[in-house]
Coordinates of C-alpha atoms and ligand atoms in Angstrom, one line a residue:
M1 CA 224.1 202.5 56.9
A2 CA 226.7 204.8 58.4
S3 CA 225.7 206.0 61.8
P4 CA 227.1 208.9 63.8
R5 CA 228.7 207.4 66.9
A6 CA 229.2 210.1 69.5
G7 CA 232.1 210.5 71.8
R8 CA 234.5 208.0 70.1
Q9 CA 237.1 210.5 68.7
P10 CA 239.6 211.6 71.3
Q11 CA 239.8 215.4 71.5
N12 CA 243.3 216.5 72.1
D13 CA 243.4 219.8 70.2
G14 CA 245.0 222.5 72.3
Y15 CA 246.3 220.1 75.0
R16 CA 249.8 219.1 75.8
S17 CA 250.7 215.4 76.0
L18 CA 252.9 214.7 79.0
S19 CA 254.7 211.5 80.0
L20 CA 254.5 210.2 83.6
S21 CA 257.7 209.3 85.5
G22 CA 256.0 206.8 87.8
H23 CA 252.8 204.9 88.4
V24 CA 249.9 207.1 89.3
G25 CA 247.0 204.7 89.3
F26 CA 244.3 206.0 87.0
D27 CA 244.9 203.1 84.7
S28 CA 242.5 201.3 87.0
L29 CA 239.6 203.5 85.9
P30 CA 238.3 200.9 83.4
D31 CA 238.3 198.3 86.2
Q32 CA 236.5 200.7 88.5
L33 CA 234.0 201.3 85.8
V34 CA 233.5 197.5 85.3
N35 CA 233.1 196.9 89.1
K36 CA 230.6 199.7 89.4
S37 CA 228.6 198.5 86.4
I38 CA 228.6 194.9 87.7
K39 CA 227.3 196.1 91.1
Q40 CA 224.6 198.2 89.5
G41 CA 223.5 195.6 87.0
F42 CA 222.5 196.0 83.4
C43 CA 219.2 196.4 81.7
F44 CA 218.3 195.4 78.2
N45 CA 214.9 195.8 76.5
I46 CA 213.9 193.8 73.4
L47 CA 210.8 194.5 71.3
C48 CA 209.6 191.5 69.3
I49 CA 207.3 192.5 66.4
G50 CA 205.7 189.8 64.3
E51 CA 202.5 188.3 63.3
T52 CA 200.7 186.0 65.8
G53 CA 202.4 182.6 66.0
T54 CA 205.6 183.6 64.0
G55 CA 207.8 182.1 66.8
K56 CA 208.6 185.2 68.9
S57 CA 208.3 183.5 72.3
T58 CA 210.1 180.4 71.2
L59 CA 213.0 182.4 69.8
I60 CA 213.4 184.5 73.0
D61 CA 213.3 181.3 75.1
S62 CA 216.0 179.8 72.9
L63 CA 218.1 183.0 72.9
F64 CA 218.2 183.2 76.7
N65 CA 218.2 179.5 77.4
T66 CA 215.2 179.6 79.6
S67 CA 211.4 179.5 79.6
F68 CA 209.7 182.9 80.0
D69 CA 206.2 181.2 80.0
D70 CA 204.8 183.8 77.6
P71 CA 201.1 183.2 77.0
V72 CA 199.9 182.3 73.5
S73 CA 197.8 184.9 71.7
T74 CA 194.6 184.4 69.7
H75 CA 194.1 185.6 66.1
F76 CA 190.9 187.5 67.2
Q77 CA 192.3 190.7 68.8
P78 CA 190.4 193.8 67.7
N79 CA 193.6 195.8 67.6
V80 CA 197.4 195.6 68.2
R81 CA 198.6 195.7 71.8
L82 CA 202.0 195.5 73.4
R83 CA 202.7 193.2 76.3
A84 CA 205.9 194.0 78.4
Q85 CA 207.3 191.6 80.9
T86 CA 210.5 192.2 82.9
Y87 CA 212.7 189.4 84.3
E88 CA 215.9 189.3 86.4
L89 CA 218.5 187.1 84.9
Q90 CA 222.0 186.3 86.2
E91 CA 225.0 184.8 84.4
S92 CA 228.2 184.5 86.4
N93 CA 228.1 187.6 88.6
V94 CA 226.4 189.8 86.0
R95 CA 222.8 190.6 86.6
L96 CA 220.6 191.6 83.7
K97 CA 217.1 193.2 84.0
L98 CA 215.6 192.0 80.8
T99 CA 212.3 193.4 79.5
V100 CA 210.7 191.5 76.6
V101 CA 207.9 193.4 74.8
N102 CA 205.8 191.4 72.4
T103 CA 203.2 192.6 70.0
V104 CA 199.8 191.0 70.5
G105 CA 197.4 190.7 67.5
F106 CA 199.9 192.1 65.0
G107 CA 198.6 191.4 61.5
D108 CA 195.3 189.9 62.6
Q109 CA 193.0 192.8 61.8
I110 CA 191.2 193.1 58.4
N111 CA 192.2 196.8 58.3
K112 CA 195.9 196.9 59.1
E113 CA 196.3 200.5 58.2
D114 CA 197.2 201.7 61.7
S115 CA 198.8 198.5 63.0
Y116 CA 202.1 200.2 63.6
Q117 CA 200.7 203.1 65.6
P118 CA 200.5 201.4 69.0
I119 CA 204.1 200.3 68.5
V120 CA 205.3 203.8 67.7
D121 CA 203.3 205.1 70.6
Y122 CA 204.8 202.6 73.0
I123 CA 208.4 203.4 72.0
D124 CA 207.7 207.2 72.3
A125 CA 206.0 206.7 75.7
Q126 CA 209.3 205.1 77.0
F127 CA 211.3 207.9 75.6
E128 CA 208.9 210.4 77.1
A129 CA 209.1 208.8 80.5
Y130 CA 212.9 208.9 80.4
L131 CA 212.8 212.6 79.3
Q132 CA 210.4 213.5 82.1
E133 CA 212.8 211.8 84.6
E134 CA 215.7 213.8 83.1
L135 CA 213.8 217.1 83.4
K136 CA 212.9 216.6 87.0
I137 CA 214.6 218.9 89.6
K138 CA 215.3 215.8 91.7
R139 CA 216.3 213.2 89.2
S140 CA 217.0 209.6 90.1
L141 CA 218.3 208.3 86.8
F142 CA 220.7 206.0 88.6
S143 CA 217.9 203.9 90.1
Y144 CA 215.5 204.6 87.3
H145 CA 214.1 201.6 85.4
D146 CA 215.0 202.5 81.9
T147 CA 212.3 200.9 79.6
R148 CA 213.5 202.4 76.3
I149 CA 213.7 199.7 73.6
H150 CA 217.3 198.8 72.8
A151 CA 216.7 196.2 70.1
C152 CA 213.7 195.5 67.9
L153 CA 213.6 192.0 66.5
Y154 CA 211.4 192.2 63.4
F155 CA 210.0 188.8 62.6
I156 CA 209.5 188.3 58.8
S157 CA 207.4 185.3 57.8
P158 CA 209.3 182.9 55.5
T159 CA 207.1 183.4 52.5
G160 CA 210.0 183.3 50.0
H161 CA 208.5 186.2 48.1
S162 CA 209.0 189.7 49.4
L163 CA 208.1 192.0 52.3
K164 CA 204.5 192.6 53.0
T165 CA 203.3 196.2 52.9
L166 CA 202.5 196.0 56.6
D167 CA 206.2 195.0 57.3
L168 CA 207.5 197.8 55.2
L169 CA 205.2 200.4 56.7
T170 CA 206.0 199.3 60.2
M171 CA 209.8 199.2 59.7
K172 CA 209.7 202.6 57.9
S173 CA 207.8 204.3 60.8
L174 CA 210.1 202.8 63.4
D175 CA 213.6 203.1 61.8
S176 CA 214.3 206.5 63.4
K177 CA 213.2 205.4 66.8
V178 CA 214.7 202.0 67.4
N179 CA 217.5 199.6 66.3
I180 CA 215.7 197.3 63.9
I181 CA 217.1 193.8 63.4
P182 CA 215.1 192.0 60.8
I183 CA 215.0 188.2 61.1
I184 CA 213.4 185.6 59.0
S185 CA 211.5 183.3 61.5
K186 CA 210.8 179.6 61.1
A187 CA 213.6 179.4 58.6
D188 CA 213.3 175.6 58.6
S189 CA 210.3 176.0 56.3
I190 CA 212.3 177.5 53.4
S191 CA 214.9 175.7 51.3
K192 CA 218.5 176.8 51.2
T193 CA 218.5 178.3 47.7
E194 CA 215.1 179.9 48.2
L195 CA 216.4 181.4 51.5
Q196 CA 219.3 183.2 49.9
K197 CA 217.1 184.6 47.2
F198 CA 214.5 185.7 49.8
K199 CA 217.3 187.4 51.8
N200 CA 218.5 189.3 48.7
N201 CA 214.9 190.3 47.9
L202 CA 214.3 191.6 51.4
M203 CA 217.5 193.6 51.6
S204 CA 217.0 195.2 48.2
E205 CA 213.4 196.1 49.1
L206 CA 214.6 197.7 52.4
V207 CA 217.2 199.7 50.5
S208 CA 214.8 200.8 47.8
N209 CA 212.3 201.9 50.4
D210 CA 215.0 203.7 52.4
V211 CA 214.4 201.7 55.5
Q212 CA 217.3 202.1 57.9
I213 CA 218.0 198.9 59.8
Y214 CA 220.6 198.4 62.5
Q215 CA 224.1 197.8 61.2
F216 CA 226.6 196.1 63.6
P217 CA 229.3 198.7 64.3
T218 CA 232.5 198.5 62.3
D219 CA 234.4 201.4 63.8
D220 CA 235.7 199.4 66.8
E221 CA 238.7 197.3 65.5
T222 CA 238.2 194.5 68.0
V223 CA 234.8 193.6 66.5
S224 CA 234.9 195.4 63.1
Q225 CA 235.8 192.3 61.1
V226 CA 233.2 190.0 62.6
N227 CA 230.6 192.7 62.5
T228 CA 231.3 193.5 58.8
I229 CA 230.9 189.8 57.9
M230 CA 227.6 189.6 60.0
N231 CA 226.2 192.7 58.3
G232 CA 226.5 190.7 55.1
H233 CA 224.3 187.9 56.5
L234 CA 221.4 190.2 57.4
P235 CA 218.5 189.4 57.7
F236 CA 219.3 186.4 59.9
A237 CA 217.2 183.3 59.2
V238 CA 216.5 181.7 62.5
V239 CA 214.9 178.6 64.0
G240 CA 213.7 178.4 67.5
S241 CA 212.9 175.5 69.7
T242 CA 212.5 174.7 73.4
E243 CA 212.8 171.0 72.6
E244 CA 216.0 169.1 73.3
V245 CA 217.1 166.2 71.1
K246 CA 220.1 163.8 71.7
I247 CA 222.7 164.2 68.9
G248 CA 225.7 161.9 69.5
N249 CA 226.0 162.1 73.2
K250 CA 224.9 165.7 73.6
M251 CA 221.4 167.1 74.1
V252 CA 220.8 170.0 71.7
K253 CA 218.0 172.4 71.0
A254 CA 216.4 171.2 67.8
R255 CA 213.2 170.6 65.9
Q256 CA 212.5 167.0 64.9
Y257 CA 210.8 166.1 61.6
P258 CA 210.1 162.7 60.0
W259 CA 212.9 163.5 57.5
G260 CA 215.5 164.8 59.9
I261 CA 216.5 167.1 62.6
V262 CA 217.0 170.9 62.5
Q263 CA 219.5 172.0 65.1
V264 CA 218.9 175.5 66.4
E265 CA 222.6 176.1 67.2
N266 CA 224.0 174.5 64.1
E267 CA 225.3 177.3 61.8
N268 CA 224.7 175.0 58.8
H269 CA 221.1 174.8 59.6
C270 CA 220.2 178.4 60.5
D271 CA 221.6 181.8 61.7
F272 CA 220.5 181.4 65.3
V273 CA 224.0 181.4 66.7
K274 CA 224.9 184.5 64.6
L275 CA 221.9 186.3 66.0
R276 CA 222.7 185.4 69.6
E277 CA 226.4 186.3 69.1
M278 CA 225.6 189.7 67.5
L279 CA 222.7 190.6 69.7
I280 CA 223.9 189.5 73.1
C281 CA 227.7 188.7 73.1
T282 CA 229.1 191.4 70.8
N283 CA 226.8 194.3 70.4
M284 CA 224.4 194.5 73.4
E285 CA 226.3 197.6 74.7
D286 CA 226.3 199.2 71.3
L287 CA 222.6 198.7 71.0
R288 CA 222.1 200.4 74.4
E289 CA 224.4 203.2 73.4
Q290 CA 222.8 203.7 70.0
T291 CA 219.4 203.9 71.7
H292 CA 220.6 206.6 74.1
A293 CA 222.9 208.6 71.8
R294 CA 220.9 208.4 68.6
H295 CA 217.3 207.5 68.9
Y296 CA 216.6 209.0 72.3
E297 CA 218.7 212.1 71.4
L298 CA 216.5 212.6 68.3
Y299 CA 213.3 212.2 70.3
R300 CA 214.6 214.6 73.0
R301 CA 215.7 217.2 70.5
C302 CA 212.3 217.2 68.7
R303 CA 210.4 217.4 72.0
L304 CA 212.5 220.2 73.4
E305 CA 212.2 222.2 70.2
E306 CA 208.5 221.6 70.3
M307 CA 208.6 223.1 73.8
G308 CA 210.4 226.1 72.3
F309 CA 213.9 225.5 73.4
R310 CA 216.7 226.3 71.0
D311 CA 220.5 226.1 71.1
I312 CA 221.0 229.0 68.7
G313 CA 219.0 232.2 68.2
P314 CA 217.9 234.0 65.1
E315 CA 221.4 235.4 64.4
N316 CA 223.1 232.1 64.9
K317 CA 224.1 233.2 68.4
P318 CA 224.0 230.6 71.2
V319 CA 220.9 230.8 73.4
S320 CA 221.1 229.8 77.0
L321 CA 218.3 227.8 78.6
Q322 CA 217.3 230.9 80.6
E323 CA 217.1 233.0 77.4
A324 CA 215.1 230.3 75.6
Y325 CA 212.8 230.1 78.6
E326 CA 212.3 233.9 78.6
A327 CA 211.7 234.0 74.9
K328 CA 209.1 231.2 75.2
R329 CA 207.5 233.1 78.1
H330 CA 207.4 236.3 76.1
E331 CA 206.0 234.4 73.1
F332 CA 203.4 232.8 75.4
Y333 CA 202.5 236.2 76.9
L334 CA 202.0 237.8 73.5
E335 CA 199.9 234.8 72.5
L336 CA 197.9 235.2 75.6
Q337 CA 197.4 238.9 75.0
R338 CA 196.3 238.2 71.4
K339 CA 193.8 235.6 72.6
E340 CA 192.5 238.0 75.2
E341 CA 192.1 240.8 72.7
E342 CA 190.3 238.3 70.3
M343 CA 188.0 237.3 73.1
R344 CA 187.3 240.9 74.1
Q345 CA 186.5 241.8 70.4
H346 CA 184.3 238.8 70.2
F347 CA 182.5 239.7 73.5
V348 CA 182.0 243.4 72.3
Q349 CA 180.6 242.1 69.0
R350 CA 178.2 239.7 70.8
V351 CA 177.1 242.5 73.2
K352 CA 176.4 244.8 70.2
E353 CA 174.4 242.1 68.4
K354 CA 172.4 241.4 71.6
E355 CA 171.8 245.2 72.0
T356 CA 170.5 245.6 68.5
I357 CA 168.2 242.6 69.0
L358 CA 167.0 244.0 72.3
K359 CA 166.4 247.5 70.8
E360 CA 164.4 246.0 68.0
A361 CA 162.3 244.0 70.5
E362 CA 161.8 247.2 72.5
Q363 CA 160.8 249.1 69.4
Q364 CA 158.2 246.4 68.6
I365 CA 156.9 246.4 72.2
Q366 CA 156.6 250.2 72.1
T367 CA 154.7 250.2 68.8
K368 CA 152.4 247.5 70.2
F369 CA 151.9 249.5 73.4
D370 CA 151.1 252.7 71.4
H371 CA 148.6 250.8 69.3
L372 CA 147.0 249.3 72.4
M373 CA 146.9 252.8 74.1
L374 CA 145.1 254.2 71.0
M375 CA 142.6 251.4 71.0
H376 CA 142.1 251.9 74.7
Q377 CA 141.5 255.6 74.3
E378 CA 139.0 255.0 71.5
E379 CA 137.2 252.4 73.6
K380 CA 137.2 254.8 76.6
L381 CA 135.7 257.6 74.5
K382 CA 133.0 255.2 73.2
L383 CA 132.1 254.0 76.7
E384 CA 132.0 257.5 78.0
K385 CA 129.6 258.5 75.2
K386 CA 127.5 255.5 76.0
K387 CA 127.6 256.3 79.7
R388 CA 126.4 259.9 79.0
A389 CA 123.6 258.6 76.8
L390 CA 122.6 256.2 79.6
E391 CA 122.7 258.9 82.2
D392 CA 120.4 261.0 80.0
D393 CA 118.1 258.0 79.6
I394 CA 118.0 257.5 83.3
A395 CA 117.3 261.1 84.0
M396 CA 114.5 261.1 81.5
F397 CA 113.1 257.9 83.0
N398 CA 113.3 259.4 86.5
K399 CA 111.5 262.5 85.3
K400 CA 108.8 260.4 83.6
K401 CA 108.5 258.3 86.7
A402 CA 108.1 261.3 89.0
N403 CA 105.4 262.7 86.7
A404 CA 103.6 259.4 86.6
E405 CA 103.7 259.1 90.4
L406 CA 102.4 262.7 90.7
L407 CA 99.5 262.0 88.4
Q408 CA 98.6 258.8 90.2
T409 CA 98.6 260.6 93.6
Q410 CA 96.4 263.4 92.2
A411 CA 93.9 260.8 90.8
F412 CA 93.7 258.9 94.0
V413 CA 93.0 262.0 96.1
S414 CA 90.1 263.2 93.8
T415 CA 88.1 259.8 93.7
P416 CA 88.6 257.8 96.9
V417 CA 85.0 256.2 97.7
V418 CA 84.2 255.2 94.1
S419 CA 87.5 253.4 93.7
L420 CA 87.2 251.7 97.1
K421 CA 83.8 250.4 96.2
R422 CA 85.0 249.2 92.9
D423 CA 87.7 247.3 94.6
K424 CA 85.2 245.6 96.9
D425 CA 83.0 244.6 94.0
R426 CA 86.0 243.1 92.2
K427 CA 86.9 241.0 95.3
N428 CA 83.4 239.7 95.6
S429 CA 83.1 238.6 92.0
G430 CA 86.3 236.6 92.4
F431 CA 88.6 238.6 90.2
M432 CA 91.2 239.1 92.8
Ligands
LIG1 P1 202.1 184.6 69.8 O1 202.8 185.2 71.0 O2 200.9 183.8 70.2 O3 201.8 185.7 68.8 O4 203.0 183.6 69.1 P2 204.6 183.6 69.0 O5 205.0 184.5 67.9 O6 205.2 183.9 70.3 O7 204.9 182.1 68.5 P3 205.3 180.9 69.4 O8 206.7 181.0 69.8 O9 204.3 180.7 70.4 O10 205.3 179.8 68.3 C1 204.1 179.4 67.6 C2 204.3 178.0 67.0 O11 205.3 178.0 66.1 C3 204.6 177.0 68.1 O12 203.9 175.8 67.7 C4 206.1 176.8 67.9 O13 206.5 175.5 68.3 C5 206.3 177.0 66.4 N1 207.6 177.5 66.1 C6 208.3 178.4 66.9 N2 209.5 178.6 66.3 C7 209.6 177.8 65.2 C8 210.5 177.6 64.1 O14 211.6 178.1 64.1 N3 210.2 176.7 63.1 C9 209.0 176.1 63.1 N4 208.7 175.3 62.1 N5 208.1 176.3 64.0 C10 208.3 177.1 65.1
LIG2 MG1 204.3 184.5 72.0

């Protein structure tokens, strides 16, 4: 895999080369750089992806010759998580801030469809955090704890067959974000001939699926030869152990079996030494550089383009940050206006609809009211008619009553004695 390595070609077009007639002192610049870097310390972040129990923690312990006391995971995780732990290590006078990120529960779910997503999200989140720091007005990149992943050790189980779909999918979705170094873990459980076949199968599968794995750089002549040879040994088949066994008069890291001993650091037994050499001794700085210059650069470009920033305008003219910002602002303003107009139209439409509904309701109420008024009028007329008839009846009755009273009075005046006597007789006979 050829990779663009930025800033390695000296640019001397248009400049004159002059010779110095005496010592000036800028030949100490590399030493100054080294001193400064040593003072500042280094950081290195490793991501270990692999199924539960594939030997991730044991290998990291073996690689750094220490015990990180990483807790063991169960096979019952509902989803894939990432666990990051940072350590301060020192070798001679060089301080290393090492962050080891382990997948937890990888490959343990029945549905493994989105198993790689939390890993992608984690890597992106570290890039995003760095980008946000870079975009701040007051940046503190010098003291910033850079958590971007520099190397991804991808643990492949020693099945002897081929890559699992989950491995292919995961590597494919990560290859533009991180330096993938595939390794065959627990290589002591596969025979020598099977191992070579397995390695060939894996590599041809990676190539046919266009999965870009990290290639040790061959453009620096001091390491090009060893790196070229090591690229031919990928993927490394490793054995890890925290156990020490006495071989001759030396204690060595090994795994002891009834039929023999597998020595971790014996190149005839596994590729552990090759991995340690390549990862830590020879290419650690290249891994850091590639992360910044290639993977982060890609992330940054996509994110800034997403935000609307461009280097060149429509007619291939260079666009300044200010112009890009103004263009984005204008675009945003137009979008805002469009949305405002859309909302206004929507509002007018809704008001019109409501008005029609209200008008219809008003019409209905008016019709009902008219109908009720008509009924009321009719009722009123009927009642008035009845009232008049009643009044006539009352008048008639009063007239008749007056006549009757008159007649009674007249009768009483003409026969007073007879009637009194009659009354007396009625009382005496007990009728009253
Ligand atoms: P989790 O973090 O729980 O997912 O496990 P891990 O991937 O960190 O695996 P760990 O290093 O805890 O190892 C799991 C088991 O495998 C332990 O019993 C180790 O001793 C054993 N083991 C680790 N490396 C090797 C190896 O290279 N070969 C063999 N045969 N066994 C190994
Ligand atoms: Mg572990």
